[in-house]
Short mmCIF file of C-alpha atoms in Angstrom, two decimals:
data_model
loop_
_atom_site.label_atom_id
_atom_site.label_comp_id
_atom_site.label_asym_id
_atom_site.label_seq_id
_atom_site.Cartn_x
_atom_site.Cartn_y
_atom_site.Cartn_z
CA UNK A 132 28.79 226.53 254.78
CA UNK A 133 31.80 228.77 255.34
CA UNK A 134 34.72 228.07 257.61
CA UNK A 135 37.76 230.18 258.67
CA UNK A 136 40.95 228.25 258.14
CA UNK A 137 43.24 231.04 259.28
CA UNK A 138 45.94 229.56 261.38
CA UNK A 139 44.68 226.13 260.83
CA UNK A 140 46.48 223.01 261.91
CA UNK A 141 46.41 220.03 259.59
CA UNK A 142 47.89 216.45 259.72
CA UNK A 143 48.90 213.52 257.67
CA UNK A 144 49.17 210.32 259.65
CA UNK A 145 50.33 207.38 257.61
CA UNK A 146 50.64 203.87 258.84
CA UNK A 147 54.13 202.43 258.46
CA UNK A 148 53.02 199.21 256.66
CA UNK A 149 54.93 199.49 253.45
CA UNK A 150 55.44 202.21 250.82
CA UNK A 151 53.57 205.57 250.57
CA UNK A 152 50.65 205.05 248.26
CA UNK A 153 50.10 207.66 245.60
CA UNK A 154 46.54 208.16 247.22
CA UNK A 155 48.23 208.81 250.39
CA UNK A 156 50.54 211.28 248.98
CA UNK A 157 47.59 213.09 247.40
CA UNK A 158 45.87 213.27 250.90
CA UNK A 159 49.14 214.61 252.37
CA UNK A 160 49.36 217.29 249.46
CA UNK A 161 45.80 218.43 249.99
CA UNK A 162 46.27 218.93 253.76
CA UNK A 163 49.77 220.49 253.05
CA UNK A 164 48.09 222.97 250.46
CA UNK A 165 45.35 224.03 252.78
CA UNK A 166 47.69 224.63 255.68
CA UNK A 167 50.19 226.63 253.55
CA UNK A 168 47.48 228.78 252.01
CA UNK A 169 46.14 229.95 255.38
CA UNK A 170 49.29 230.35 257.13
CA UNK A 171 48.63 227.31 259.26
CA UNK A 172 50.73 224.28 260.35
CA UNK A 173 51.13 220.95 258.70
CA UNK A 174 52.04 218.04 261.01
CA UNK A 175 53.28 214.61 260.20
CA UNK A 176 52.35 211.86 262.51
CA UNK A 177 53.15 208.17 262.43
CA UNK A 178 50.21 205.81 263.19
CA UNK A 179 52.26 202.78 264.09
CA UNK A 180 49.78 200.98 266.31
CA UNK A 181 49.16 198.06 264.03
CA UNK A 182 52.19 195.95 264.96
CA UNK A 183 51.13 192.98 262.85
CA UNK A 184 51.38 194.85 259.69
CA UNK A 185 54.41 197.08 260.64
CA UNK A 186 57.13 197.10 258.09
CA UNK A 187 60.58 198.07 259.15
CA UNK A 188 62.18 201.16 257.41
CA UNK A 189 58.82 202.11 256.09
CA UNK A 190 58.83 205.33 258.18
CA UNK A 191 62.02 206.44 256.44
CA UNK A 192 60.39 205.54 253.02
CA UNK A 193 57.49 207.62 253.86
CA UNK A 194 59.46 210.55 254.98
CA UNK A 195 61.82 210.43 251.85
CA UNK A 196 58.80 210.06 249.59
CA UNK A 197 57.10 213.04 251.06
CA UNK A 198 60.31 215.31 250.89
CA UNK A 199 61.02 214.18 247.25
CA UNK A 200 57.53 215.63 246.46
CA UNK A 201 58.50 218.81 248.16
CA UNK A 202 56.06 218.38 251.13
CA UNK A 203 57.57 219.68 254.40
CA UNK A 204 56.07 219.90 257.91
CA UNK A 205 56.24 222.13 261.06
CA UNK A 206 56.10 219.27 263.49
CA UNK A 207 56.92 215.54 263.02
CA UNK A 208 58.76 212.46 264.15
CA UNK A 209 62.05 213.64 262.62
CA UNK A 210 61.95 217.20 264.02
CA UNK A 211 59.64 217.04 267.02
CA UNK A 212 57.24 219.78 268.20
CA UNK A 213 55.29 221.13 271.04
CA UNK A 214 52.75 218.12 270.97
CA UNK A 215 54.90 215.10 270.55
CA UNK A 216 55.74 212.38 270.65
CA UNK A 217 54.73 211.88 266.95
CA UNK A 218 54.82 208.07 266.89
CA UNK A 219 51.56 206.60 268.36
CA UNK A 220 53.35 203.62 269.74
CA UNK A 221 55.06 206.12 272.25
CA UNK A 222 51.78 207.40 273.50
CA UNK A 223 50.01 204.15 274.78
CA UNK A 224 49.42 205.50 278.20
CA UNK A 225 47.75 208.52 276.87
CA UNK A 226 45.23 206.30 274.89
CA UNK A 227 44.78 203.96 278.09
CA UNK A 228 43.78 206.95 280.16
CA UNK A 229 41.04 208.10 277.81
CA UNK A 230 39.75 204.53 277.15
CA UNK A 231 39.34 203.88 280.81
CA UNK A 232 37.64 207.30 281.13
CA UNK A 233 35.20 206.33 278.48
CA UNK A 234 34.42 203.13 280.29
CA UNK A 235 33.99 204.89 283.68
CA UNK A 236 31.65 207.22 281.97
CA UNK A 237 29.51 204.44 280.40
CA UNK A 238 30.40 205.23 276.80
CA UNK A 239 32.60 202.17 276.53
CA UNK A 240 32.84 198.59 277.78
CA UNK A 241 35.08 195.57 278.06
CA UNK A 242 34.63 192.88 275.73
CA UNK A 243 35.78 189.38 276.56
CA UNK A 244 34.62 187.43 273.39
CA UNK A 245 37.36 185.22 272.04
CA UNK A 246 38.67 185.43 268.45
CA UNK A 247 37.15 181.97 267.73
CA UNK A 248 33.59 183.20 268.94
CA UNK A 249 33.86 186.43 266.86
CA UNK A 250 34.84 184.49 263.74
CA UNK A 251 31.82 182.01 264.32
CA UNK A 252 29.62 184.86 264.87
CA UNK A 253 30.69 186.49 261.53
CA UNK A 254 30.21 183.28 259.72
CA UNK A 255 26.74 182.92 261.00
CA UNK A 256 25.85 186.39 260.01
CA UNK A 257 27.25 186.03 256.55
CA UNK A 258 25.26 182.69 256.25
CA UNK A 259 22.06 184.61 257.21
CA UNK A 260 22.84 187.31 254.74
CA UNK A 261 22.99 190.19 257.40
CA UNK A 262 25.86 192.64 258.18
CA UNK A 263 28.71 191.51 260.05
CA UNK A 264 28.61 193.58 263.24
CA UNK A 265 29.57 192.71 266.70
CA UNK A 266 26.54 191.28 268.49
CA UNK A 267 27.18 193.44 271.60
CA UNK A 268 27.13 190.22 273.80
CA UNK A 269 29.31 191.91 276.50
CA UNK A 270 27.70 195.34 276.32
CA UNK A 271 25.53 194.97 279.32
CA UNK A 272 27.75 192.78 281.55
CA UNK A 273 27.14 193.78 285.17
CA UNK A 274 30.20 195.65 286.77
CA UNK A 275 30.94 192.83 289.29
CA UNK A 276 31.20 190.35 286.43
CA UNK A 277 33.48 192.50 284.53
CA UNK A 278 35.59 193.08 287.65
CA UNK A 279 35.75 189.32 288.20
CA UNK A 280 36.78 188.71 284.67
CA UNK A 281 39.59 191.29 284.76
CA UNK A 282 40.81 190.16 288.18
CA UNK A 283 40.96 186.59 286.77
CA UNK A 284 43.40 187.82 283.88
CA UNK A 285 40.79 187.18 281.21
CA UNK A 286 41.70 188.58 277.76
CA UNK A 287 39.73 191.69 277.01
CA UNK A 288 39.36 194.70 274.64
CA UNK A 289 37.57 197.94 275.05
CA UNK A 290 34.67 198.58 272.65
CA UNK A 291 32.85 201.89 271.93
CA UNK A 292 29.14 202.05 273.03
CA UNK A 293 27.38 203.10 269.92
CA UNK A 294 23.74 204.33 270.13
CA UNK A 295 21.23 201.81 269.10
CA UNK A 296 18.92 204.16 267.29
CA UNK A 297 19.04 207.47 265.56
CA UNK A 298 21.78 208.74 263.01
CA UNK A 299 24.95 210.70 263.00
CA UNK A 300 24.59 213.89 260.99
CA UNK A 301 27.58 215.98 260.09
CA UNK A 302 28.86 218.50 257.64
CA UNK A 303 31.57 217.48 255.16
CA UNK A 304 33.55 220.07 253.50
CA UNK A 305 33.36 218.15 250.18
CA UNK A 306 30.15 216.24 250.51
CA UNK A 307 28.01 218.79 252.43
CA UNK A 308 25.36 217.38 254.80
CA UNK A 309 25.93 213.57 255.57
CA UNK A 310 23.70 211.31 257.60
CA UNK A 311 24.78 207.74 258.81
CA UNK A 312 22.31 205.75 260.68
CA UNK A 313 23.78 204.26 263.84
CA UNK A 314 22.50 200.80 263.00
CA UNK A 315 25.33 200.92 260.39
CA UNK A 316 27.98 201.52 262.97
CA UNK A 317 29.62 198.82 264.89
CA UNK A 318 30.67 198.94 268.35
CA UNK A 319 34.13 199.61 267.43
CA UNK A 320 37.35 198.12 269.41
CA UNK A 321 39.12 201.12 270.86
CA UNK A 322 41.97 199.28 272.92
CA UNK A 323 43.15 195.66 271.56
CA UNK A 324 43.96 192.90 273.76
CA UNK A 325 47.58 193.81 273.28
CA UNK A 326 47.19 197.12 274.76
CA UNK A 327 47.61 199.01 271.59
CA UNK A 328 44.76 201.33 270.55
CA UNK A 329 42.88 201.03 267.20
CA UNK A 330 43.13 203.84 264.71
CA UNK A 331 39.74 205.19 265.78
CA UNK A 332 40.69 205.96 269.39
CA UNK A 333 44.12 207.10 268.71
CA UNK A 334 43.48 209.45 265.83
CA UNK A 335 40.68 211.22 267.82
CA UNK A 336 42.95 211.56 270.87
CA UNK A 337 46.02 212.67 268.99
CA UNK A 338 43.91 215.06 266.82
CA UNK A 339 42.48 216.70 269.91
CA UNK A 340 45.71 216.94 271.93
CA UNK A 341 47.62 218.17 268.79
CA UNK A 342 44.99 220.85 268.32
CA UNK A 343 44.23 219.70 264.63
CA UNK A 344 41.48 221.99 263.21
CA UNK A 345 40.63 220.22 259.92
CA UNK A 346 41.12 216.55 258.59
CA UNK A 347 41.21 215.90 254.89
CA UNK A 348 41.23 212.17 254.41
CA UNK A 349 40.04 209.44 251.78
CA UNK A 350 36.40 208.55 251.44
CA UNK A 351 37.10 205.00 252.87
CA UNK A 352 37.14 206.73 256.32
CA UNK A 353 33.54 208.27 255.77
CA UNK A 354 31.65 205.46 257.35
CA UNK A 355 33.97 205.69 260.39
CA UNK A 356 33.21 209.44 261.10
CA UNK A 357 30.25 208.63 263.41
CA UNK A 358 32.58 206.59 265.52
CA UNK A 359 34.98 209.44 265.62
CA UNK A 360 32.36 212.03 266.32
CA UNK A 361 30.91 210.05 269.14
CA UNK A 362 34.33 209.99 270.82
CA UNK A 363 34.60 213.79 270.50
CA UNK A 364 31.15 214.16 272.07
CA UNK A 365 31.78 211.54 274.81
CA UNK A 366 35.14 213.11 275.83
CA UNK A 367 33.70 216.65 275.73
CA UNK A 368 35.85 217.87 272.90
CA UNK A 369 35.28 219.91 269.85
CA UNK A 370 35.77 218.03 266.60
CA UNK A 371 37.80 219.19 263.69
CA UNK A 372 36.20 219.91 260.31
CA UNK A 373 36.16 216.82 258.03
CA UNK A 374 36.61 216.47 254.24
CA UNK A 375 36.55 213.07 252.61
CA UNK A 376 38.55 212.85 249.19
CA UNK A 377 37.07 210.71 246.36
CA UNK A 378 38.80 207.38 245.59
CA UNK A 379 41.52 207.15 243.05
CA UNK A 380 40.48 204.82 240.17
CA UNK A 381 42.27 202.74 237.47
CA UNK A 382 41.38 203.61 233.91
CA UNK A 383 38.65 200.81 234.10
CA UNK A 384 37.20 202.66 237.04
CA UNK A 385 38.19 200.01 239.48
CA UNK A 386 39.92 201.08 242.70
CA UNK A 387 43.67 201.93 242.09
CA UNK A 388 45.61 198.91 242.91
CA UNK A 389 49.15 197.50 242.47
CA UNK A 390 47.85 194.85 240.26
CA UNK A 391 47.28 197.40 237.52
CA UNK A 392 50.48 199.39 237.69
CA UNK A 393 52.72 201.46 240.03
CA UNK A 394 51.01 202.86 243.11
CA UNK A 395 53.94 203.89 245.38
CA UNK A 396 55.49 207.34 245.11
CA UNK A 397 58.86 205.47 245.34
CA UNK A 398 58.00 203.73 241.92
CA UNK A 399 57.84 207.04 240.29
CA UNK A 400 60.97 208.18 242.07
CA UNK A 401 62.97 205.43 240.50
CA UNK A 402 61.26 205.41 237.22
CA UNK A 403 62.32 208.82 236.13
CA UNK A 404 59.45 211.18 237.05
CA UNK A 405 60.11 214.70 238.28
CA UNK A 406 58.65 215.52 241.70
CA UNK A 407 57.23 218.77 240.37
CA UNK A 408 55.30 216.88 237.72
CA UNK A 409 53.94 214.27 240.13
CA UNK A 410 52.88 216.98 242.56
CA UNK A 411 51.18 218.92 239.90
CA UNK A 412 49.38 215.78 238.51
CA UNK A 413 47.98 214.44 241.82
CA UNK A 414 46.77 217.81 242.84
CA UNK A 415 44.32 217.62 239.90
CA UNK A 416 42.98 214.22 240.94
CA UNK A 417 39.72 215.28 242.64
CA UNK A 418 40.30 218.97 242.59
CA UNK A 419 40.12 221.57 239.84
CA UNK A 420 41.20 225.33 239.98
CA UNK A 421 37.95 226.41 238.38
CA UNK A 422 39.53 227.31 235.04
CA UNK A 423 41.37 225.64 232.33
CA UNK A 424 44.98 225.63 233.75
CA UNK A 425 46.79 222.44 233.90
CA UNK A 426 50.40 223.37 235.01
CA UNK A 427 51.08 224.75 238.37
CA UNK A 428 54.26 225.38 240.48
CA UNK A 429 53.94 224.48 244.12
CA UNK A 430 53.32 228.05 245.09
CA UNK A 431 50.66 228.51 242.41
CA UNK A 432 48.98 225.27 243.74
CA UNK A 433 49.07 226.98 247.22
CA UNK A 434 47.50 230.13 245.94
CA UNK A 435 44.80 228.35 243.89
CA UNK A 436 43.81 225.56 246.19
CA UNK A 437 40.15 225.66 247.45
CA UNK A 438 38.79 222.63 249.24
CA UNK A 439 35.26 223.45 247.98
CA UNK A 440 36.49 222.79 244.45
CA UNK A 441 37.13 219.09 245.31
CA UNK A 442 34.69 216.71 243.64
CA UNK A 443 32.71 213.75 245.13
CA UNK A 444 33.18 211.11 242.44
CA UNK A 445 36.26 208.98 241.87
CA UNK A 446 39.23 210.30 240.08
CA UNK A 447 41.02 208.23 237.24
CA UNK A 448 44.78 207.82 237.62
CA UNK A 449 45.91 208.02 233.98
CA UNK A 450 49.45 207.15 233.79
CA UNK A 451 49.51 208.31 230.09
CA UNK A 452 48.54 211.69 231.20
CA UNK A 453 51.15 211.68 233.90
CA UNK A 454 53.88 210.65 231.31
CA UNK A 455 52.73 213.47 229.04
CA UNK A 456 52.79 215.98 231.87
CA UNK A 457 56.22 214.81 233.09
CA UNK A 458 57.47 215.14 229.47
CA UNK A 459 56.24 218.74 229.29
CA UNK A 460 58.21 219.44 232.65
CA UNK A 461 61.32 217.83 230.94
CA UNK A 462 60.88 220.18 227.95
CA UNK A 463 60.76 223.05 230.27
CA UNK A 464 63.84 222.00 231.82
CA UNK A 465 65.52 221.76 228.32
CA UNK A 466 64.57 225.26 227.65
CA UNK A 467 65.11 226.99 230.88
CA UNK A 468 67.63 224.85 232.88
CA UNK A 469 69.44 222.44 230.68
CA UNK A 470 72.23 222.11 233.22
CA UNK A 471 69.80 220.78 235.75
CA UNK A 472 68.31 218.31 233.26
CA UNK A 473 71.95 217.23 232.55
CA UNK A 474 72.55 216.61 236.19
CA UNK A 475 69.42 214.49 236.38
CA UNK A 476 70.08 212.34 233.31
CA UNK A 477 73.78 211.76 233.88
CA UNK A 478 73.42 209.25 236.85
CA UNK A 479 70.85 207.20 235.01
CA UNK A 480 73.43 206.80 232.22
CA UNK A 481 76.20 206.13 234.49
CA UNK A 482 74.16 203.33 236.34
CA UNK A 483 73.64 201.81 232.84
CA UNK A 484 77.37 201.33 232.48
CA UNK A 485 77.91 204.24 230.11
CA UNK A 486 81.53 205.55 230.70
CA UNK A 487 81.83 208.95 232.15
CA UNK A 488 84.18 210.07 229.31
CA UNK A 489 81.11 210.00 227.08
CA UNK A 490 79.10 212.22 229.44
CA UNK A 491 81.06 215.38 229.60
CA UNK A 492 79.23 218.71 229.87
CA UNK A 493 79.51 219.28 226.23
CA UNK A 494 78.36 215.76 225.40
CA UNK A 495 75.43 216.03 227.77
CA UNK A 496 74.24 219.16 226.14
CA UNK A 497 74.31 217.47 222.70
CA UNK A 498 72.09 214.72 224.34
CA UNK A 499 69.67 217.17 225.63
CA UNK A 500 69.47 218.90 222.38
CA UNK A 501 68.85 215.57 220.48
CA UNK A 502 66.45 213.95 223.04
CA UNK A 503 64.89 216.58 225.21
CA UNK A 504 61.85 216.67 223.15
CA UNK A 505 61.76 212.83 222.81
CA UNK A 506 61.55 211.53 226.31
CA UNK A 507 58.57 211.55 228.68
CA UNK A 508 60.67 210.31 231.83
CA UNK A 509 64.21 210.67 232.62
CA UNK A 510 64.51 206.86 232.25
CA UNK A 511 63.39 207.11 228.71
CA UNK A 512 66.99 208.25 227.83
CA UNK A 513 67.91 204.48 228.15
CA UNK A 514 65.78 203.79 224.96
CA UNK A 515 68.55 205.70 223.11
CA UNK A 516 71.54 203.98 224.79
CA UNK A 517 72.36 201.97 221.62
CA UNK A 518 72.05 204.85 219.24
CA UNK A 519 74.40 206.92 221.36
CA UNK A 520 76.97 204.50 222.66
CA UNK A 521 77.12 201.29 220.70
CA UNK A 522 79.72 201.05 217.85
CA UNK A 523 77.85 198.21 216.31
CA UNK A 524 74.24 198.90 215.49
CA UNK A 525 71.42 196.33 214.48
CA UNK A 526 72.37 195.93 210.88
CA UNK A 527 70.87 194.84 208.44
CA UNK A 528 67.27 195.45 209.12
CA UNK A 529 64.93 193.59 206.82
CA UNK A 530 62.84 196.74 205.94
CA UNK A 531 65.99 198.70 204.86
CA UNK A 532 67.50 195.78 202.90
CA UNK A 533 66.67 197.23 199.44
CA UNK A 534 67.91 200.67 200.30
CA UNK A 535 71.22 199.41 201.77
CA UNK A 536 72.23 197.81 198.44
CA UNK A 537 71.30 200.83 196.25
CA UNK A 538 74.20 202.63 194.34
CA UNK A 539 73.29 205.87 196.04
CA UNK A 540 73.66 204.49 199.51
CA UNK A 541 76.76 202.55 198.79
CA UNK A 542 78.44 205.62 197.17
CA UNK A 543 77.27 207.91 200.16
CA UNK A 544 78.83 205.36 202.59
CA UNK A 545 82.00 205.24 200.71
CA UNK A 546 82.45 208.98 200.73
CA UNK A 547 81.63 209.26 204.33
CA UNK A 548 84.38 206.57 205.20
CA UNK A 549 86.93 208.31 203.11
CA UNK A 550 86.24 211.80 204.45
CA UNK A 551 86.03 210.80 208.20
CA UNK A 552 89.41 209.08 207.82
CA UNK A 553 90.83 212.47 206.66
CA UNK A 554 89.81 214.61 209.69
CA UNK A 555 90.79 214.54 213.38
CA UNK A 556 87.39 215.59 214.82
CA UNK A 557 84.06 216.05 213.35
CA UNK A 558 82.86 219.67 213.52
CA UNK A 559 79.93 221.44 212.00
CA UNK A 560 82.09 223.09 209.43
CA UNK A 561 83.78 220.01 208.16
CA UNK A 562 80.46 218.09 208.25
CA UNK A 563 79.02 220.70 205.97
CA UNK A 564 81.80 220.29 203.60
CA UNK A 565 81.29 216.49 203.51
CA UNK A 566 77.62 216.91 202.76
CA UNK A 567 78.62 219.29 199.80
CA UNK A 568 80.92 216.52 198.48
CA UNK A 569 78.10 213.99 198.71
CA UNK A 570 75.61 216.25 196.93
CA UNK A 571 78.05 216.77 194.11
CA UNK A 572 79.17 213.21 193.77
CA UNK A 573 76.01 211.22 194.39
CA UNK A 574 73.49 213.80 193.09
CA UNK A 575 71.24 213.77 196.11
CA UNK A 576 70.09 216.43 198.32
CA UNK A 577 67.40 217.66 200.88
CA UNK A 578 65.23 214.84 202.64
CA UNK A 579 66.73 212.09 200.67
CA UNK A 580 70.26 212.74 201.60
CA UNK A 581 69.76 213.20 205.11
CA UNK A 582 67.52 210.01 205.34
CA UNK A 583 70.39 208.11 203.83
CA UNK A 584 72.97 209.84 206.04
CA UNK A 585 71.02 208.96 209.13
CA UNK A 586 70.41 205.46 208.05
CA UNK A 587 74.27 204.94 207.48
CA UNK A 588 75.06 206.07 210.98
CA UNK A 589 72.09 205.08 213.06
CA UNK A 590 70.42 202.25 211.29
CA UNK A 591 67.15 204.24 211.14
CA UNK A 592 65.59 206.57 208.65
CA UNK A 593 64.13 208.75 211.50
CA UNK A 594 65.41 209.99 214.81
CA UNK A 595 66.79 212.88 216.85
CA UNK A 596 68.59 216.00 215.52
CA UNK A 597 71.03 214.55 213.04
CA UNK A 598 73.50 217.46 213.33
CA UNK A 599 73.79 216.91 216.95
CA UNK A 600 74.05 213.05 216.61
CA UNK A 601 76.98 213.43 214.23
CA UNK A 602 78.80 215.75 216.58
CA UNK A 603 78.09 213.60 219.66
CA UNK A 604 79.52 210.25 217.98
CA UNK A 605 83.28 210.28 217.84
CA UNK A 606 85.22 209.58 214.62
CA UNK A 607 86.09 205.95 215.70
CA UNK A 608 82.37 205.10 216.38
CA UNK A 609 81.31 206.52 213.01
CA UNK A 610 83.78 204.45 211.16
CA UNK A 611 82.96 201.40 212.85
CA UNK A 612 79.37 201.91 212.07
CA UNK A 613 80.06 202.62 208.48
CA UNK A 614 82.47 199.60 207.97
CA UNK A 615 80.29 196.98 209.40
CA UNK A 616 78.10 194.74 207.19
CA UNK A 617 75.17 197.00 206.36
CA UNK A 618 74.17 194.91 203.26
#
């Protein structure tokens, strides 16, 4: 089935109950891509009606995470818009109006069942092995009884009146034709006893009033779609187009969870991932461009995105793949924008107590030359902190014990100490001269020479570009490394 998305309006409506989950970020991204592709509008709305789970400052965290990814919006809580307010907690009278209209029209009803009764009902249903649905005890209460209870101040909620027979059939942009029997749909609470709406009523009312034309959301909401479509029908409104994205999975195919690793966008922000890489990676979770491409700029994603290329099965969130992709983005920065990469790495080193005098523009360029191909995240630079900044490395290492006592190594070290003392600053030219002296005096060259030279100054036989490392380390550091006990 084809749809016209021109001038579409899409939204992302997170609940401020904590951090922005990486799955939520993917949902936001897909809505944003579709809106951008068709010159539509992307709206941010905060669904803060769950007051028990509300977390202070989470709205700010969500907004910061979305902006870090590069996702912007035409309307939202921070910038306003023609269809605000964009906090659901500021729209309670709107929801009350439509809930009461549903009751008046016979499409919803007041329920006076206590929490204790509902809990006992669910326990009984579990014990009998039947689905835990509200038993509709209050559904057919007479109007005079309802009025009597309300006038007495009895606690009540408003529930949706779901058909007892038949099925809800609808077209999903990803899953095609879907049919869900109404006997699998509960008489959903629409207005809670505290006067706040549930997600189901609030999102339908807001989507209609904000003129949302398409809703892309996670598959966990698929079974709730009949409730939403009933509300649209009962209120006489045209529903949006729906698309339900597949779940994100751990590598063991379980649902992506905090227990098995980082799931918050803020985790990737603080752990040294680049926003461009994270956007690229999550765009490919459940969607493919129809070819073999893996790397996209934001603009390329907008141009290529097609909702019909989204899959129905769960997508594995492979952190190894993300690290690899992030490393490729770092290599691209090394090649095309080394100054930008330096600006990203420098604060990480400063926060790790590296003195700014060791992080001049020249020094940063040497670091990038040495390590730009060796790190997959910006924070990986800290794995090389000792190599770059410690005077006293980890000598002796057992695996190098025999090498450290050989005549060749001892002679090489002796020459290095002698020659380094003669010079003011190490340069490429005088380093070449020192190497020639070693070749002539010790009789070694090629790989053996450079391996021993690296071992003398870095305590390792392998590592980053040796020439850049020698130029990076100052004379005092080199002499200290050479004169400590390496045997």
